[in-house]
Amino acid sequence: MKTKLSALLVALFCLVSSVMNAQTDKVVRILAIGNSFSVDAVEQHLHPIAVAGGKEVIIGNMYIGGCSLKKHLINAKGNNPAYKYRKIGLDGDKVETKDFTLEQALADEPWDYITFQEKSGISGISSSWEKYLPQLLEYVRARVPKKTRMVIHQTWAYDQDSKHKDFKNYNHDQQTMYRSIVDAVSKVSKKTGIKIVIPSGTAIQNARTTVLKDVITRDGYHLDKTFGRYIASCTWYEKIFKENVVGNVYLPKGMTPEQRLIAQKSAHEAVRKPCRVTVIK
């Protein structure tokens, strides 16, 4: 009788412990299937912004420079060890593992969010999104928990004087590129049923209406490591954590409190109005 009672108590203790652990595990896990634009968005400022907001976060980035959705799909189907897997742990330290497969990354954590983005030069071309994202999405969903939420990262237009070779796809016009990205992302969001869109492109465009316009990028398309990256990360933070980023106390080195506020407002207004530019005052 005592043996049965002891076994029952042990089972009850394990059940209660399991429930309590599930309730107290507040870590948010984010995996980006991306390229250099996901590096800009998540690898530098997102973690400290989250910590300043009282959040625990683990961030993964599957990186290949200039990688398109087509190439991600090829790598997925072939289980190709083609990636640099950059993982930022709870402590904020980043560890890079080379020759990683997408399947390995998907199994590495019980991801809460997985994000997709197109190669920057074709990010405003709907046909590319619509041809490859549904297949990649199917591959990913088959390998992650049902709770995992899928996300589209709306990237940004190039500077008006950018020398990027793919700027010709938009007649070398920033507004044309921006509108094309917004339209393409909106269409594929509806087609795939992915409801979460992180509007980094609109946040950057908002910031271009301010005094920060000249420090958004470092080469005409990649984001400046202080200002541009901070704006994108603020957008990710507010969209994922559903918390207003305006007032977050994290201040990157080299940025003034006034510049921080402008950047935060640019991100906040993008989350509020993701498909149109807001003049930030």
PDB file of C-alpha atoms in Angstrom:
ATOM      1  CA  MET A   1       0.000   0.000   0.000  1.00  0.00           C
ATOM      2  CA  LYS A   2       2.823   2.362   0.944  1.00  0.00           C
ATOM      3  CA  THR A   3       4.602   1.512  -2.292  1.00  0.00           C
ATOM      4  CA  LYS A   4       1.523   2.385  -4.362  1.00  0.00           C
ATOM      5  CA  LEU A   5       1.047   5.629  -2.413  1.00  0.00           C
ATOM      6  CA  SER A   6       4.678   6.600  -2.916  1.00  0.00           C
ATOM      7  CA  ALA A   7       4.436   5.911  -6.635  1.00  0.00           C
ATOM      8  CA  LEU A   8       1.281   7.992  -6.847  1.00  0.00           C
ATOM      9  CA  LEU A   9       2.938  10.901  -5.021  1.00  0.00           C
ATOM     10  CA  VAL A  10       5.981  10.740  -7.301  1.00  0.00           C
ATOM     11  CA  ALA A  11       3.754  10.756 -10.387  1.00  0.00           C
ATOM     12  CA  LEU A  12       1.766  13.690  -9.015  1.00  0.00           C
ATOM     13  CA  PHE A  13       4.970  15.599  -8.230  1.00  0.00           C
ATOM     14  CA  CYS A  14       6.276  15.039 -11.753  1.00  0.00           C
ATOM     15  CA  LEU A  15       3.009  16.234 -13.262  1.00  0.00           C
ATOM     16  CA  VAL A  16       2.943  19.391 -11.119  1.00  0.00           C
ATOM     17  CA  SER A  17       6.611  20.100 -11.882  1.00  0.00           C
ATOM     18  CA  SER A  18       5.982  19.687 -15.597  1.00  0.00           C
ATOM     19  CA  VAL A  19       3.059  22.108 -15.523  1.00  0.00           C
ATOM     20  CA  MET A  20       4.986  24.650 -13.459  1.00  0.00           C
ATOM     21  CA  ASN A  21       7.988  24.463 -15.785  1.00  0.00           C
ATOM     22  CA  ALA A  22       5.744  25.016 -18.791  1.00  0.00           C
ATOM     23  CA  GLN A  23       4.198  28.039 -17.122  1.00  0.00           C
ATOM     24  CA  THR A  24       7.506  29.572 -16.038  1.00  0.00           C
ATOM     25  CA  ASP A  25       9.384  29.013 -19.303  1.00  0.00           C
ATOM     26  CA  LYS A  26       8.983  32.510 -20.655  1.00  0.00           C
ATOM     27  CA  VAL A  27      11.857  32.252 -23.101  1.00  0.00           C
ATOM     28  CA  VAL A  28      10.912  33.360 -26.618  1.00  0.00           C
ATOM     29  CA  ARG A  29      12.791  31.511 -29.352  1.00  0.00           C
ATOM     30  CA  ILE A  30      13.168  33.098 -32.793  1.00  0.00           C
ATOM     31  CA  LEU A  31      14.780  31.513 -35.853  1.00  0.00           C
ATOM     32  CA  ALA A  32      15.441  33.551 -38.993  1.00  0.00           C
ATOM     33  CA  ILE A  33      15.879  31.721 -42.297  1.00  0.00           C
ATOM     34  CA  GLY A  34      17.650  34.550 -44.014  1.00  0.00           C
ATOM     35  CA  ASN A  35      20.712  36.242 -45.397  1.00  0.00           C
ATOM     36  CA  SER A  36      22.675  39.417 -44.656  1.00  0.00           C
ATOM     37  CA  PHE A  37      19.446  41.373 -44.164  1.00  0.00           C
ATOM     38  CA  SER A  38      18.472  39.072 -41.292  1.00  0.00           C
ATOM     39  CA  VAL A  39      21.954  39.648 -39.868  1.00  0.00           C
ATOM     40  CA  ASP A  40      21.191  43.371 -39.901  1.00  0.00           C
ATOM     41  CA  ALA A  41      17.810  42.872 -38.253  1.00  0.00           C
ATOM     42  CA  VAL A  42      18.485  40.406 -35.431  1.00  0.00           C
ATOM     43  CA  GLU A  43      22.140  39.822 -34.646  1.00  0.00           C
ATOM     44  CA  GLN A  44      23.209  43.055 -32.962  1.00  0.00           C
ATOM     45  CA  HIS A  45      20.445  44.958 -31.195  1.00  0.00           C
ATOM     46  CA  LEU A  46      17.422  42.661 -30.815  1.00  0.00           C
ATOM     47  CA  HIS A  47      18.746  40.775 -27.796  1.00  0.00           C
ATOM     48  CA  PRO A  48      19.689  43.860 -25.712  1.00  0.00           C
ATOM     49  CA  ILE A  49      16.392  45.542 -26.612  1.00  0.00           C
ATOM     50  CA  ALA A  50      14.559  42.454 -25.366  1.00  0.00           C
ATOM     51  CA  VAL A  51      16.614  42.298 -22.172  1.00  0.00           C
ATOM     52  CA  ALA A  52      15.896  45.973 -21.506  1.00  0.00           C
ATOM     53  CA  GLY A  53      12.208  45.130 -21.904  1.00  0.00           C
ATOM     54  CA  GLY A  54      12.457  42.363 -19.323  1.00  0.00           C
ATOM     55  CA  LYS A  55      12.253  39.572 -21.905  1.00  0.00           C
ATOM     56  CA  GLU A  56      14.231  36.353 -22.270  1.00  0.00           C
ATOM     57  CA  VAL A  57      15.060  35.473 -25.835  1.00  0.00           C
ATOM     58  CA  ILE A  58      17.080  33.006 -27.881  1.00  0.00           C
ATOM     59  CA  ILE A  59      17.792  34.060 -31.473  1.00  0.00           C
ATOM     60  CA  GLY A  60      18.957  31.863 -34.311  1.00  0.00           C
ATOM     61  CA  ASN A  61      19.938  33.017 -37.793  1.00  0.00           C
ATOM     62  CA  MET A  62      20.492  30.652 -40.692  1.00  0.00           C
ATOM     63  CA  TYR A  63      22.870  32.717 -42.780  1.00  0.00           C
ATOM     64  CA  ILE A  64      24.037  32.576 -46.357  1.00  0.00           C
ATOM     65  CA  GLY A  65      24.939  35.894 -47.946  1.00  0.00           C
ATOM     66  CA  GLY A  66      22.440  36.945 -50.617  1.00  0.00           C
ATOM     67  CA  CYS A  67      20.387  33.791 -50.165  1.00  0.00           C
ATOM     68  CA  SER A  68      17.056  33.614 -51.983  1.00  0.00           C
ATOM     69  CA  LEU A  69      13.969  31.591 -51.098  1.00  0.00           C
ATOM     70  CA  LYS A  70      14.776  29.387 -54.090  1.00  0.00           C
ATOM     71  CA  LYS A  71      18.215  28.586 -52.682  1.00  0.00           C
ATOM     72  CA  HIS A  72      16.794  27.945 -49.198  1.00  0.00           C
ATOM     73  CA  LEU A  73      14.328  25.483 -50.732  1.00  0.00           C
ATOM     74  CA  ILE A  74      17.073  23.703 -52.675  1.00  0.00           C
ATOM     75  CA  ASN A  75      19.143  23.435 -49.493  1.00  0.00           C
ATOM     76  CA  ALA A  76      16.153  22.133 -47.552  1.00  0.00           C
ATOM     77  CA  LYS A  77      15.280  19.422 -50.095  1.00  0.00           C
ATOM     78  CA  GLY A  78      18.913  18.350 -50.402  1.00  0.00           C
ATOM     79  CA  ASN A  79      19.611  18.665 -46.662  1.00  0.00           C
ATOM     80  CA  ASN A  80      22.670  20.643 -47.681  1.00  0.00           C
ATOM     81  CA  PRO A  81      25.090  21.734 -44.909  1.00  0.00           C
ATOM     82  CA  ALA A  82      25.392  25.152 -46.516  1.00  0.00           C
ATOM     83  CA  TYR A  83      24.676  27.508 -43.633  1.00  0.00           C
ATOM     84  CA  LYS A  84      26.420  29.410 -40.932  1.00  0.00           C
ATOM     85  CA  TYR A  85      24.140  28.974 -37.933  1.00  0.00           C
ATOM     86  CA  ARG A  86      24.482  32.025 -35.714  1.00  0.00           C
ATOM     87  CA  LYS A  87      22.843  31.503 -32.316  1.00  0.00           C
ATOM     88  CA  ILE A  88      22.483  34.127 -29.605  1.00  0.00           C
ATOM     89  CA  GLY A  89      21.767  32.542 -26.230  1.00  0.00           C
ATOM     90  CA  LEU A  90      20.024  33.852 -23.146  1.00  0.00           C
ATOM     91  CA  ASP A  91      23.284  35.472 -22.024  1.00  0.00           C
ATOM     92  CA  GLY A  92      23.597  37.444 -25.267  1.00  0.00           C
ATOM     93  CA  ASP A  93      26.687  35.598 -26.469  1.00  0.00           C
ATOM     94  CA  LYS A  94      26.730  34.607 -30.138  1.00  0.00           C
ATOM     95  CA  VAL A  95      28.066  31.248 -31.293  1.00  0.00           C
ATOM     96  CA  GLU A  96      28.550  30.429 -34.966  1.00  0.00           C
ATOM     97  CA  THR A  97      28.471  26.869 -36.273  1.00  0.00           C
ATOM     98  CA  LYS A  98      29.495  26.292 -39.865  1.00  0.00           C
ATOM     99  CA  ASP A  99      28.249  23.625 -42.296  1.00  0.00           C
ATOM    100  CA  PHE A 100      24.807  23.459 -40.714  1.00  0.00           C
ATOM    101  CA  THR A 101      21.645  22.147 -42.330  1.00  0.00           C
ATOM    102  CA  LEU A 102      18.223  23.703 -42.104  1.00  0.00           C
ATOM    103  CA  GLU A 103      16.881  20.476 -40.625  1.00  0.00           C
ATOM    104  CA  GLN A 104      19.446  20.669 -37.814  1.00  0.00           C
ATOM    105  CA  ALA A 105      18.482  24.238 -37.006  1.00  0.00           C
ATOM    106  CA  LEU A 106      14.757  23.477 -36.952  1.00  0.00           C
ATOM    107  CA  ALA A 107      15.401  20.679 -34.435  1.00  0.00           C
ATOM    108  CA  ASP A 108      17.782  22.689 -32.257  1.00  0.00           C
ATOM    109  CA  GLU A 109      15.100  24.537 -30.245  1.00  0.00           C
ATOM    110  CA  PRO A 110      11.308  24.435 -29.831  1.00  0.00           C
ATOM    111  CA  TRP A 111      11.051  27.628 -31.880  1.00  0.00           C
ATOM    112  CA  ASP A 112       8.202  30.033 -31.164  1.00  0.00           C
ATOM    113  CA  TYR A 113       8.726  32.054 -34.353  1.00  0.00           C
ATOM    114  CA  ILE A 114      10.376  31.220 -37.663  1.00  0.00           C
ATOM    115  CA  THR A 115      10.876  34.022 -40.159  1.00  0.00           C
ATOM    116  CA  PHE A 116      11.247  34.010 -43.938  1.00  0.00           C
ATOM    117  CA  GLN A 117      12.546  36.691 -46.269  1.00  0.00           C
ATOM    118  CA  GLU A 118      13.433  36.973 -49.926  1.00  0.00           C
ATOM    119  CA  LYS A 119      16.795  38.022 -51.350  1.00  0.00           C
ATOM    120  CA  SER A 120      16.831  41.824 -51.244  1.00  0.00           C
ATOM    121  CA  GLY A 121      17.105  42.440 -54.976  1.00  0.00           C
ATOM    122  CA  ILE A 122      14.004  40.369 -55.753  1.00  0.00           C
ATOM    123  CA  SER A 123      12.101  41.074 -52.536  1.00  0.00           C
ATOM    124  CA  GLY A 124       9.605  43.151 -54.493  1.00  0.00           C
ATOM    125  CA  ILE A 125       8.950  40.519 -57.151  1.00  0.00           C
ATOM    126  CA  SER A 126       5.784  38.611 -56.258  1.00  0.00           C
ATOM    127  CA  SER A 127       6.372  35.657 -58.564  1.00  0.00           C
ATOM    128  CA  SER A 128       9.498  34.596 -56.670  1.00  0.00           C
ATOM    129  CA  TRP A 129       7.757  34.704 -53.288  1.00  0.00           C
ATOM    130  CA  GLU A 130       4.731  32.825 -54.592  1.00  0.00           C
ATOM    131  CA  LYS A 131       6.742  30.117 -56.345  1.00  0.00           C
ATOM    132  CA  TYR A 132       9.097  29.170 -53.509  1.00  0.00           C
ATOM    133  CA  LEU A 133       7.728  30.233 -50.121  1.00  0.00           C
ATOM    134  CA  PRO A 134       4.761  27.799 -50.014  1.00  0.00           C
ATOM    135  CA  GLN A 135       7.085  24.821 -50.579  1.00  0.00           C
ATOM    136  CA  LEU A 136       9.623  26.030 -48.032  1.00  0.00           C
ATOM    137  CA  LEU A 137       6.821  26.692 -45.580  1.00  0.00           C
ATOM    138  CA  GLU A 138       5.548  23.134 -45.993  1.00  0.00           C
ATOM    139  CA  TYR A 139       9.028  21.757 -45.324  1.00  0.00           C
ATOM    140  CA  VAL A 140       9.440  23.826 -42.163  1.00  0.00           C
ATOM    141  CA  ARG A 141       5.988  23.140 -40.724  1.00  0.00           C
ATOM    142  CA  ALA A 142       6.575  19.401 -40.966  1.00  0.00           C
ATOM    143  CA  ARG A 143       9.609  19.714 -38.681  1.00  0.00           C
ATOM    144  CA  VAL A 144       8.596  22.106 -35.908  1.00  0.00           C
ATOM    145  CA  PRO A 145       5.996  22.123 -33.109  1.00  0.00           C
ATOM    146  CA  LYS A 146       2.437  23.014 -34.067  1.00  0.00           C
ATOM    147  CA  LYS A 147       2.655  26.068 -31.802  1.00  0.00           C
ATOM    148  CA  THR A 148       5.443  27.579 -33.900  1.00  0.00           C
ATOM    149  CA  ARG A 149       4.283  30.722 -35.644  1.00  0.00           C
ATOM    150  CA  MET A 150       5.454  31.578 -39.146  1.00  0.00           C
ATOM    151  CA  VAL A 151       6.535  35.121 -39.956  1.00  0.00           C
ATOM    152  CA  ILE A 152       7.426  37.118 -43.059  1.00  0.00           C
ATOM    153  CA  HIS A 153      10.173  39.715 -42.781  1.00  0.00           C
ATOM    154  CA  GLN A 154       9.347  42.706 -44.974  1.00  0.00           C
ATOM    155  CA  THR A 155      12.800  44.052 -45.836  1.00  0.00           C
ATOM    156  CA  TRP A 156      13.752  47.564 -46.962  1.00  0.00           C
ATOM    157  CA  ALA A 157      14.341  49.462 -50.165  1.00  0.00           C
ATOM    158  CA  TYR A 158      17.811  50.577 -51.208  1.00  0.00           C
ATOM    159  CA  ASP A 159      19.088  54.129 -50.888  1.00  0.00           C
ATOM    160  CA  GLN A 160      18.084  56.369 -53.771  1.00  0.00           C
ATOM    161  CA  ASP A 161      21.715  56.525 -54.957  1.00  0.00           C
ATOM    162  CA  SER A 162      22.453  52.835 -54.319  1.00  0.00           C
ATOM    163  CA  LYS A 163      24.835  51.109 -56.706  1.00  0.00           C
ATOM    164  CA  HIS A 164      23.404  47.646 -56.071  1.00  0.00           C
ATOM    165  CA  LYS A 165      23.127  45.756 -59.350  1.00  0.00           C
ATOM    166  CA  ASP A 166      19.536  44.666 -58.645  1.00  0.00           C
ATOM    167  CA  PHE A 167      18.281  48.217 -58.151  1.00  0.00           C
ATOM    168  CA  LYS A 168      17.568  48.180 -61.885  1.00  0.00           C
ATOM    169  CA  ASN A 169      14.619  45.886 -61.119  1.00  0.00           C
ATOM    170  CA  TYR A 170      12.900  48.977 -59.724  1.00  0.00           C
ATOM    171  CA  ASN A 171      14.099  51.557 -62.238  1.00  0.00           C
ATOM    172  CA  HIS A 172      16.675  52.758 -59.687  1.00  0.00           C
ATOM    173  CA  ASP A 173      13.841  54.333 -57.698  1.00  0.00           C
ATOM    174  CA  GLN A 174      13.550  53.869 -53.940  1.00  0.00           C
ATOM    175  CA  GLN A 175       9.804  54.510 -53.754  1.00  0.00           C
ATOM    176  CA  THR A 176       9.137  52.015 -56.532  1.00  0.00           C
ATOM    177  CA  MET A 177      11.204  49.404 -54.709  1.00  0.00           C
ATOM    178  CA  TYR A 178       9.504  50.087 -51.374  1.00  0.00           C
ATOM    179  CA  ARG A 179       5.985  49.827 -52.828  1.00  0.00           C
ATOM    180  CA  SER A 180       6.941  46.670 -54.718  1.00  0.00           C
ATOM    181  CA  ILE A 181       8.194  45.019 -51.514  1.00  0.00           C
ATOM    182  CA  VAL A 182       5.077  45.991 -49.569  1.00  0.00           C
ATOM    183  CA  ASP A 183       2.801  44.700 -52.330  1.00  0.00           C
ATOM    184  CA  ALA A 184       4.699  41.436 -52.826  1.00  0.00           C
ATOM    185  CA  VAL A 185       4.760  40.682 -49.107  1.00  0.00           C
ATOM    186  CA  SER A 186       1.071  41.525 -48.709  1.00  0.00           C
ATOM    187  CA  LYS A 187       0.149  39.168 -51.554  1.00  0.00           C
ATOM    188  CA  VAL A 188       2.208  36.220 -50.326  1.00  0.00           C
ATOM    189  CA  SER A 189       1.008  36.768 -46.760  1.00  0.00           C
ATOM    190  CA  LYS A 190      -2.560  36.269 -47.941  1.00  0.00           C
ATOM    191  CA  LYS A 191      -1.660  33.351 -50.199  1.00  0.00           C
ATOM    192  CA  THR A 192       0.202  31.408 -47.511  1.00  0.00           C
ATOM    193  CA  GLY A 193      -1.924  32.426 -44.533  1.00  0.00           C
ATOM    194  CA  ILE A 194       1.096  33.846 -42.713  1.00  0.00           C
ATOM    195  CA  LYS A 195      -0.496  36.588 -40.645  1.00  0.00           C
ATOM    196  CA  ILE A 196       2.601  37.991 -38.933  1.00  0.00           C
ATOM    197  CA  VAL A 197       4.637  40.407 -41.030  1.00  0.00           C
ATOM    198  CA  ILE A 198       7.542  42.334 -39.510  1.00  0.00           C
ATOM    199  CA  PRO A 199       7.547  45.679 -41.390  1.00  0.00           C
ATOM    200  CA  SER A 200      11.234  46.576 -41.202  1.00  0.00           C
ATOM    201  CA  GLY A 201      10.987  48.087 -44.684  1.00  0.00           C
ATOM    202  CA  THR A 202       8.309  50.535 -43.601  1.00  0.00           C
ATOM    203  CA  ALA A 203      10.210  51.365 -40.400  1.00  0.00           C
ATOM    204  CA  ILE A 204      13.307  52.242 -42.442  1.00  0.00           C
ATOM    205  CA  GLN A 205      11.194  54.273 -44.846  1.00  0.00           C
ATOM    206  CA  ASN A 206       9.643  56.124 -41.882  1.00  0.00           C
ATOM    207  CA  ALA A 207      13.118  56.928 -40.558  1.00  0.00           C
ATOM    208  CA  ARG A 208      14.050  58.327 -43.951  1.00  0.00           C
ATOM    209  CA  THR A 209      11.581  61.160 -43.272  1.00  0.00           C
ATOM    210  CA  THR A 210      13.730  62.262 -40.297  1.00  0.00           C
ATOM    211  CA  VAL A 211      17.186  63.578 -39.531  1.00  0.00           C
ATOM    212  CA  LEU A 212      18.374  59.958 -39.503  1.00  0.00           C
ATOM    213  CA  LYS A 213      17.904  59.663 -43.280  1.00  0.00           C
ATOM    214  CA  ASP A 214      21.629  59.963 -43.989  1.00  0.00           C
ATOM    215  CA  VAL A 215      22.714  57.270 -41.506  1.00  0.00           C
ATOM    216  CA  ILE A 216      20.280  54.478 -42.403  1.00  0.00           C
ATOM    217  CA  THR A 217      22.673  52.314 -44.463  1.00  0.00           C
ATOM    218  CA  ARG A 218      26.404  51.739 -44.624  1.00  0.00           C
ATOM    219  CA  ASP A 219      26.717  50.931 -48.328  1.00  0.00           C
ATOM    220  CA  GLY A 220      23.448  51.900 -49.963  1.00  0.00           C
ATOM    221  CA  TYR A 221      21.581  48.732 -48.991  1.00  0.00           C
ATOM    222  CA  HIS A 222      22.928  47.034 -45.838  1.00  0.00           C
ATOM    223  CA  LEU A 223      21.859  48.820 -42.664  1.00  0.00           C
ATOM    224  CA  ASP A 224      24.156  51.077 -40.689  1.00  0.00           C
ATOM    225  CA  LYS A 225      25.339  49.071 -37.682  1.00  0.00           C
ATOM    226  CA  THR A 226      24.116  51.617 -35.139  1.00  0.00           C
ATOM    227  CA  PHE A 227      21.062  53.419 -36.498  1.00  0.00           C
ATOM    228  CA  GLY A 228      19.675  51.253 -39.271  1.00  0.00           C
ATOM    229  CA  ARG A 229      20.095  47.989 -37.433  1.00  0.00           C
ATOM    230  CA  TYR A 230      18.589  49.477 -34.296  1.00  0.00           C
ATOM    231  CA  ILE A 231      15.462  50.592 -36.179  1.00  0.00           C
ATOM    232  CA  ALA A 232      14.971  47.136 -37.684  1.00  0.00           C
ATOM    233  CA  SER A 233      15.479  45.411 -34.326  1.00  0.00           C
ATOM    234  CA  CYS A 234      12.988  47.761 -32.649  1.00  0.00           C
ATOM    235  CA  THR A 235      10.462  46.694 -35.278  1.00  0.00           C
ATOM    236  CA  TRP A 236      11.092  43.014 -34.622  1.00  0.00           C
ATOM    237  CA  TYR A 237      10.806  43.565 -30.876  1.00  0.00           C
ATOM    238  CA  GLU A 238       7.482  45.369 -30.995  1.00  0.00           C
ATOM    239  CA  LYS A 239       5.908  42.982 -33.505  1.00  0.00           C
ATOM    240  CA  ILE A 240       6.999  39.785 -31.771  1.00  0.00           C
ATOM    241  CA  PHE A 241       6.581  40.813 -28.146  1.00  0.00           C
ATOM    242  CA  LYS A 242       3.493  42.967 -28.788  1.00  0.00           C
ATOM    243  CA  GLU A 243       4.943  45.701 -26.608  1.00  0.00           C
ATOM    244  CA  ASN A 244       5.420  49.352 -27.561  1.00  0.00           C
ATOM    245  CA  VAL A 245       9.145  49.843 -28.104  1.00  0.00           C
ATOM    246  CA  VAL A 246       8.929  53.605 -27.473  1.00  0.00           C
ATOM    247  CA  GLY A 247      10.543  54.170 -24.096  1.00  0.00           C
ATOM    248  CA  ASN A 248      12.772  51.078 -24.153  1.00  0.00           C
ATOM    249  CA  VAL A 249      15.905  52.094 -22.242  1.00  0.00           C
ATOM    250  CA  TYR A 250      18.548  50.262 -24.285  1.00  0.00           C
ATOM    251  CA  LEU A 251      20.787  52.881 -25.896  1.00  0.00           C
ATOM    252  CA  PRO A 252      23.341  51.699 -28.473  1.00  0.00           C
ATOM    253  CA  LYS A 253      26.805  53.198 -28.217  1.00  0.00           C
ATOM    254  CA  GLY A 254      27.068  56.237 -30.468  1.00  0.00           C
ATOM    255  CA  MET A 255      23.362  57.057 -30.384  1.00  0.00           C
ATOM    256  CA  THR A 256      21.824  59.952 -28.459  1.00  0.00           C
ATOM    257  CA  PRO A 257      18.554  59.607 -26.498  1.00  0.00           C
ATOM    258  CA  GLU A 258      16.915  61.925 -29.046  1.00  0.00           C
ATOM    259  CA  GLN A 259      18.019  59.734 -31.958  1.00  0.00           C
ATOM    260  CA  ARG A 260      16.848  56.644 -30.072  1.00  0.00           C
ATOM    261  CA  LEU A 261      13.372  58.140 -29.706  1.00  0.00           C
ATOM    262  CA  ILE A 262      13.177  58.906 -33.436  1.00  0.00           C
ATOM    263  CA  ALA A 263      14.233  55.352 -34.259  1.00  0.00           C
ATOM    264  CA  GLN A 264      11.732  53.867 -31.820  1.00  0.00           C
ATOM    265  CA  LYS A 265       8.906  56.012 -33.208  1.00  0.00           C
ATOM    266  CA  SER A 266       9.827  54.932 -36.750  1.00  0.00           C
ATOM    267  CA  ALA A 267       9.474  51.287 -35.728  1.00  0.00           C
ATOM    268  CA  HIS A 268       6.318  51.824 -33.680  1.00  0.00           C
ATOM    269  CA  GLU A 269       4.497  53.603 -36.482  1.00  0.00           C
ATOM    270  CA  ALA A 270       5.529  50.887 -38.923  1.00  0.00           C
ATOM    271  CA  VAL A 271       3.930  48.239 -36.734  1.00  0.00           C
ATOM    272  CA  ARG A 272       0.802  50.411 -36.491  1.00  0.00           C
ATOM    273  CA  LYS A 273       0.691  51.106 -40.234  1.00  0.00           C
ATOM    274  CA  PRO A 274       2.861  48.487 -41.959  1.00  0.00           C
ATOM    275  CA  CYS A 275       1.969  49.264 -45.558  1.00  0.00           C
ATOM    276  CA  ARG A 276       2.408  53.010 -45.728  1.00  0.00           C
ATOM    277  CA  VAL A 277       4.988  55.603 -44.739  1.00  0.00           C
ATOM    278  CA  THR A 278       4.467  57.807 -41.687  1.00  0.00           C
ATOM    279  CA  VAL A 279       6.285  61.124 -41.404  1.00  0.00           C
ATOM    280  CA  ILE A 280       7.988  61.042 -38.005  1.00  0.00           C
ATOM    281  CA  LYS A 281       8.079  64.266 -36.003  1.00  0.00           C
TER     282      LYS A 281
END
